[in-house]
Amino acid sequence: MSNKKRRYLDSFMTLLFITGIVIFMYPFVSDRINDYLDQQIIRKYQQQAQQQKTEELEKIQQEYLEKNRELAKSNSSPGSDPFAEEEPEKVTQSTIQKHTIGVLSIPKINVRLPIFDQTTSFFLEKGASLLAETSYPVGGESTHAVLSSHRGLPKAKLFTDLDQLEKNDLFFIESQNGKLAYQVDQIKIIEPTDLDDLMIEKGQDLVTLLTCTPYMVNSHRLLVRGHRIPYEDQDIEKEVKKIDSQKKRSLLILVFVLIELLVVGIVCFICYFKH
């Protein structure tokens, strides 16, 4: 084989090798990047909440509580299936901050997502979206918040592992009304149009996590419901901090992998020109 043909073959094999690595790493890298962006949204929300005056926070909280009371009185049905809505919307950074109303943490599956007060295709891919006509996630009797998110996206984890939750597992919500804890008491699979399990139950303080199922088929909906329990600061903070440490570890792994790919690329580039 001539040197020229050999060089072309080496170049092709190198390109094929790098392409294979990129395809293999895409889900991991894109998930880490999207997760990093989600954590930035959460930090900005927390900073904004700290900077707001007590009077402003109390006003927002009262607005949420009043809307929840109105929902409880009207006993209206929840909005339509969130995954059937595909309305376009121009999204800016200010839009994201405007619609961020809390933080959802699920330690068992290493998930920490911003909560948005609007269900659109964009917000479903960025965090947990509040289903229309369900209670704001600020707690209180006769409330039932429904938080939905995608599952199985190649670029983001979101609710992909929601089916791993079992009864008595815990998840937490940070909102204008402080930090709330919920314990899983019901797990169901329903038809997309069957919304009876999302109704408000008198005297109960409930939150349901909703996503598509089966994985990659998405013909039904998985409901993971929790009832509110006392928030034990010391124990729960440890669980939430575990999520942060795991996410930092994942980010370091991503940086290491990218550096390795860069080194491999440089070595291949140098070898190509030497030959």
CSV table of C-alpha atoms in Angstrom, one decimal:
chain,number,residue,atom,x,y,z
A,1,MET,CA,0.0,0.0,0.0
A,2,SER,CA,1.4,3.4,-1.0
A,3,ASN,CA,2.1,6.0,1.7
A,4,LYS,CA,-0.6,8.2,0.3
A,5,LYS,CA,-3.3,5.5,0.6
A,6,ARG,CA,-2.0,4.5,4.0
A,7,ARG,CA,-2.2,8.1,5.2
A,8,TYR,CA,-5.8,8.4,3.9
A,9,LEU,CA,-6.7,5.1,5.7
A,10,ASP,CA,-5.1,6.3,9.0
A,11,SER,CA,-7.0,9.6,8.7
A,12,PHE,CA,-10.3,7.8,8.1
A,13,MET,CA,-9.8,5.4,11.0
A,14,THR,CA,-8.8,8.2,13.3
A,15,LEU,CA,-11.9,10.2,12.3
A,16,LEU,CA,-14.1,7.1,12.7
A,17,PHE,CA,-12.6,6.5,16.2
A,18,ILE,CA,-13.2,10.1,17.3
A,19,THR,CA,-16.7,10.1,15.9
A,20,GLY,CA,-17.5,6.9,17.8
A,21,ILE,CA,-16.3,8.4,21.0
A,22,VAL,CA,-18.4,11.6,20.5
A,23,ILE,CA,-21.5,9.6,19.8
A,24,PHE,CA,-20.9,7.4,22.8
A,25,MET,CA,-20.3,10.3,25.1
A,26,TYR,CA,-23.1,12.6,23.8
A,27,PRO,CA,-25.8,11.5,26.3
A,28,PHE,CA,-23.5,11.8,29.3
A,29,VAL,CA,-22.0,15.1,28.2
A,30,SER,CA,-25.3,16.7,27.2
A,31,ASP,CA,-26.9,15.6,30.5
A,32,ARG,CA,-24.0,17.1,32.6
A,33,ILE,CA,-24.3,20.4,30.6
A,34,ASN,CA,-28.0,20.6,31.0
A,35,ASP,CA,-27.7,19.7,34.7
A,36,TYR,CA,-25.2,22.4,35.2
A,37,LEU,CA,-27.5,25.0,33.5
A,38,ASP,CA,-30.4,23.8,35.7
A,39,GLN,CA,-28.3,24.3,38.9
A,40,GLN,CA,-27.6,27.9,37.7
A,41,ILE,CA,-31.3,28.5,37.4
A,42,ILE,CA,-31.7,27.2,41.0
A,43,ARG,CA,-28.9,29.4,42.3
A,44,LYS,CA,-30.4,32.5,40.7
A,45,TYR,CA,-33.8,31.7,42.2
A,46,GLN,CA,-32.3,31.2,45.6
A,47,GLN,CA,-30.3,34.4,45.3
A,48,GLN,CA,-33.3,36.3,44.1
A,49,ALA,CA,-35.4,35.0,47.1
A,50,GLN,CA,-32.7,36.1,49.5
A,51,GLN,CA,-32.5,39.6,48.1
A,52,GLN,CA,-36.3,40.1,48.2
A,53,LYS,CA,-37.7,41.9,51.1
A,54,THR,CA,-39.8,40.1,53.7
A,55,GLU,CA,-42.9,42.1,52.6
A,56,GLU,CA,-42.4,41.1,49.0
A,57,LEU,CA,-42.0,37.4,49.9
A,58,GLU,CA,-45.1,37.5,52.1
A,59,LYS,CA,-47.1,39.1,49.3
A,60,ILE,CA,-46.1,36.4,46.8
A,61,GLN,CA,-46.8,33.7,49.4
A,62,GLN,CA,-50.3,35.1,50.1
A,63,GLU,CA,-51.0,35.2,46.3
A,64,TYR,CA,-50.1,31.5,46.0
A,65,LEU,CA,-52.1,30.6,49.1
A,66,GLU,CA,-55.2,32.5,47.9
A,67,LYS,CA,-55.0,30.8,44.5
A,68,ASN,CA,-54.8,27.5,46.3
A,69,ARG,CA,-57.9,28.3,48.4
A,70,GLU,CA,-59.8,29.2,45.2
A,71,LEU,CA,-58.8,25.9,43.6
A,72,ALA,CA,-59.9,24.0,46.7
A,73,LYS,CA,-63.3,25.7,46.7
A,74,SER,CA,-64.0,25.3,43.0
A,75,ASN,CA,-62.9,21.6,43.0
A,76,SER,CA,-62.0,22.0,39.3
A,77,SER,CA,-60.2,19.3,37.3
A,78,PRO,CA,-56.5,19.6,36.6
A,79,GLY,CA,-55.4,20.9,33.2
A,80,SER,CA,-54.9,18.7,30.1
A,81,ASP,CA,-52.1,16.2,29.8
A,82,PRO,CA,-48.9,18.3,30.0
A,83,PHE,CA,-47.1,16.2,27.3
A,84,ALA,CA,-49.8,17.0,24.7
A,85,GLU,CA,-49.1,20.7,24.9
A,86,GLU,CA,-46.6,22.0,22.3
A,87,GLU,CA,-47.2,25.7,22.3
A,88,PRO,CA,-44.3,27.8,21.1
A,89,GLU,CA,-42.8,30.5,23.3
A,90,LYS,CA,-39.9,32.9,23.0
A,91,VAL,CA,-37.8,32.1,26.0
A,92,THR,CA,-35.3,34.5,27.5
A,93,GLN,CA,-33.3,34.4,30.8
A,94,SER,CA,-35.7,36.9,32.4
A,95,THR,CA,-38.6,34.6,31.3
A,96,ILE,CA,-37.0,31.6,33.0
A,97,GLN,CA,-36.4,33.6,36.3
A,98,LYS,CA,-40.0,35.0,36.1
A,99,HIS,CA,-41.5,31.5,36.0
A,100,THR,CA,-39.2,29.8,38.5
A,101,ILE,CA,-41.2,29.2,41.7
A,102,GLY,CA,-39.2,26.6,43.6
A,103,VAL,CA,-36.8,23.7,43.7
A,104,LEU,CA,-37.5,20.0,43.7
A,105,SER,CA,-35.0,17.6,45.2
A,106,ILE,CA,-35.3,13.8,45.0
A,107,PRO,CA,-32.2,12.3,46.8
A,108,LYS,CA,-32.8,8.6,45.9
A,109,ILE,CA,-32.4,9.3,42.2
A,110,ASN,CA,-30.0,12.2,42.5
A,111,VAL,CA,-32.3,14.8,41.0
A,112,ARG,CA,-32.5,18.5,41.8
A,113,LEU,CA,-34.6,20.6,39.4
A,114,PRO,CA,-36.1,24.1,39.2
A,115,ILE,CA,-39.9,24.2,39.4
A,116,PHE,CA,-41.7,26.4,36.9
A,117,ASP,CA,-45.3,27.7,37.2
A,118,GLN,CA,-46.0,27.1,33.5
A,119,THR,CA,-46.2,23.9,31.4
A,120,THR,CA,-44.6,24.3,28.0
A,121,SER,CA,-42.4,22.1,25.9
A,122,PHE,CA,-39.4,24.2,26.9
A,123,PHE,CA,-40.0,24.1,30.7
A,124,LEU,CA,-40.7,20.3,30.5
A,125,GLU,CA,-37.2,19.9,29.2
A,126,LYS,CA,-35.6,22.2,31.7
A,127,GLY,CA,-37.1,21.1,35.0
A,128,ALA,CA,-40.4,20.3,36.7
A,129,SER,CA,-43.5,22.1,35.5
A,130,LEU,CA,-46.6,22.8,37.5
A,131,LEU,CA,-49.7,21.3,35.8
A,132,ALA,CA,-52.4,23.9,35.1
A,133,GLU,CA,-55.3,24.1,37.6
A,134,THR,CA,-53.3,22.3,40.3
A,135,SER,CA,-52.2,23.9,43.6
A,136,TYR,CA,-49.0,25.9,43.9
A,137,PRO,CA,-46.3,23.8,45.7
A,138,VAL,CA,-46.3,25.8,48.9
A,139,GLY,CA,-48.1,23.4,51.2
A,140,GLY,CA,-51.3,23.7,53.2
A,141,GLU,CA,-54.5,21.7,53.8
A,142,SER,CA,-56.6,20.8,50.7
A,143,THR,CA,-53.8,21.3,48.3
A,144,HIS,CA,-52.5,19.0,45.5
A,145,ALA,CA,-49.6,20.2,43.4
A,146,VAL,CA,-48.8,18.2,40.3
A,147,LEU,CA,-45.2,18.5,38.9
A,148,SER,CA,-44.4,17.1,35.5
A,149,SER,CA,-41.2,16.6,33.6
A,150,HIS,CA,-39.9,14.5,30.6
A,151,ARG,CA,-38.4,11.1,30.9
A,152,GLY,CA,-35.9,9.4,28.6
A,153,LEU,CA,-34.5,12.5,26.8
A,154,PRO,CA,-31.0,11.8,25.5
A,155,LYS,CA,-29.8,15.3,26.6
A,156,ALA,CA,-31.2,15.4,30.1
A,157,LYS,CA,-32.0,13.0,32.9
A,158,LEU,CA,-35.0,14.9,34.5
A,159,PHE,CA,-37.6,12.2,35.6
A,160,THR,CA,-36.0,9.3,33.8
A,161,ASP,CA,-35.4,7.4,37.0
A,162,LEU,CA,-38.7,8.3,38.6
A,163,ASP,CA,-39.9,4.7,38.4
A,164,GLN,CA,-37.1,3.7,40.9
A,165,LEU,CA,-39.0,5.5,43.7
A,166,GLU,CA,-40.9,3.3,46.2
A,167,LYS,CA,-43.4,3.9,49.0
A,168,ASN,CA,-41.9,5.8,52.0
A,169,ASP,CA,-39.2,7.4,49.9
A,170,LEU,CA,-38.8,11.1,50.4
A,171,PHE,CA,-38.7,14.2,48.1
A,172,PHE,CA,-38.4,17.8,49.1
A,173,ILE,CA,-39.6,21.2,47.8
A,174,GLU,CA,-38.0,24.6,48.5
A,175,SER,CA,-40.5,27.4,47.8
A,176,GLN,CA,-41.6,30.8,48.9
A,177,ASN,CA,-43.3,29.1,51.9
A,178,GLY,CA,-40.0,27.5,53.1
A,179,LYS,CA,-38.8,23.9,52.8
A,180,LEU,CA,-41.3,21.1,52.6
A,181,ALA,CA,-40.9,17.4,52.9
A,182,TYR,CA,-43.1,14.7,51.3
A,183,GLN,CA,-43.2,10.9,51.7
A,184,VAL,CA,-44.3,8.7,48.8
A,185,ASP,CA,-47.6,6.9,49.6
A,186,GLN,CA,-49.0,6.0,46.2
A,187,ILE,CA,-47.5,4.9,42.8
A,188,LYS,CA,-49.9,4.4,39.9
A,189,ILE,CA,-49.9,4.1,36.1
A,190,ILE,CA,-52.8,5.8,34.3
A,191,GLU,CA,-54.1,6.7,30.9
A,192,PRO,CA,-53.1,10.2,29.8
A,193,THR,CA,-56.8,11.4,30.0
A,194,ASP,CA,-57.5,9.9,33.4
A,195,LEU,CA,-56.9,12.8,35.8
A,196,ASP,CA,-59.0,11.6,38.8
A,197,ASP,CA,-55.9,10.9,40.9
A,198,LEU,CA,-54.7,14.5,40.5
A,199,MET,CA,-57.8,16.0,42.2
A,200,ILE,CA,-57.5,17.9,45.5
A,201,GLU,CA,-58.4,15.8,48.5
A,202,LYS,CA,-60.1,17.7,51.4
A,203,GLY,CA,-57.7,18.3,54.3
A,204,GLN,CA,-54.7,16.7,52.6
A,205,ASP,CA,-51.4,18.3,51.6
A,206,LEU,CA,-50.2,16.3,48.5
A,207,VAL,CA,-47.7,16.6,45.7
A,208,THR,CA,-47.7,14.2,42.7
A,209,LEU,CA,-44.7,13.8,40.4
A,210,LEU,CA,-45.9,13.0,36.8
A,211,THR,CA,-44.0,11.6,33.8
A,212,CYS,CA,-44.5,9.4,30.7
A,213,THR,CA,-44.3,5.6,30.8
A,214,PRO,CA,-43.2,3.0,29.7
A,215,TYR,CA,-39.7,4.2,29.0
A,216,MET,CA,-39.4,5.4,25.4
A,217,VAL,CA,-43.0,4.3,24.6
A,218,ASN,CA,-44.8,7.0,26.6
A,219,SER,CA,-48.3,5.6,26.1
A,220,HIS,CA,-49.3,6.1,29.8
A,221,ARG,CA,-48.5,8.3,32.7
A,222,LEU,CA,-46.6,7.4,35.9
A,223,LEU,CA,-47.8,9.1,39.1
A,224,VAL,CA,-45.7,9.2,42.2
A,225,ARG,CA,-47.7,10.8,45.0
A,226,GLY,CA,-46.4,12.0,48.4
A,227,HIS,CA,-48.1,13.4,51.5
A,228,ARG,CA,-46.4,16.1,53.6
A,229,ILE,CA,-44.5,15.2,56.6
A,230,PRO,CA,-42.5,17.3,59.2
A,231,TYR,CA,-39.3,18.7,57.7
A,232,GLU,CA,-36.4,17.5,59.9
A,233,ASP,CA,-33.7,20.0,59.1
A,234,GLN,CA,-30.6,18.1,60.1
A,235,ASP,CA,-31.4,14.7,58.5
A,236,ILE,CA,-32.9,16.2,55.3
A,237,GLU,CA,-30.1,18.7,54.7
A,238,LYS,CA,-27.7,15.8,54.7
A,239,GLU,CA,-29.8,14.1,52.0
A,240,VAL,CA,-30.0,17.2,49.8
A,241,LYS,CA,-26.2,17.9,50.2
A,242,LYS,CA,-25.6,14.4,48.8
A,243,ILE,CA,-27.2,15.5,45.6
A,244,ASP,CA,-24.9,18.5,45.4
A,245,SER,CA,-21.8,16.5,46.0
A,246,GLN,CA,-22.8,13.8,43.4
A,247,LYS,CA,-23.4,16.5,40.8
A,248,LYS,CA,-20.1,18.2,41.5
A,249,ARG,CA,-18.4,14.8,41.1
A,250,SER,CA,-20.2,14.2,37.8
A,251,LEU,CA,-19.1,17.7,36.6
A,252,LEU,CA,-15.4,16.9,37.5
A,253,ILE,CA,-15.7,13.6,35.5
A,254,LEU,CA,-17.1,15.5,32.5
A,255,VAL,CA,-14.1,17.9,32.6
A,256,PHE,CA,-11.7,15.0,32.9
A,257,VAL,CA,-13.3,13.2,29.9
A,258,LEU,CA,-13.2,16.4,27.8
A,259,ILE,CA,-9.6,16.9,28.6
A,260,GLU,CA,-8.8,13.3,27.6
A,261,LEU,CA,-10.6,13.7,24.3
A,262,LEU,CA,-8.7,16.9,23.7
A,263,VAL,CA,-5.4,15.2,24.3
A,264,VAL,CA,-6.3,12.3,22.0
A,265,GLY,CA,-7.3,14.7,19.3
A,266,ILE,CA,-4.1,16.6,19.6
A,267,VAL,CA,-2.0,13.4,19.5
A,268,CYS,CA,-3.8,12.2,16.4
A,269,PHE,CA,-3.4,15.6,14.8
A,270,ILE,CA,0.4,15.6,15.5
A,271,CYS,CA,0.8,12.0,14.3
A,272,TYR,CA,-1.1,12.7,11.1
A,273,PHE,CA,1.2,15.6,10.1
A,274,LYS,CA,4.4,13.7,11.1
A,275,HIS,CA,3.5,10.9,8.7
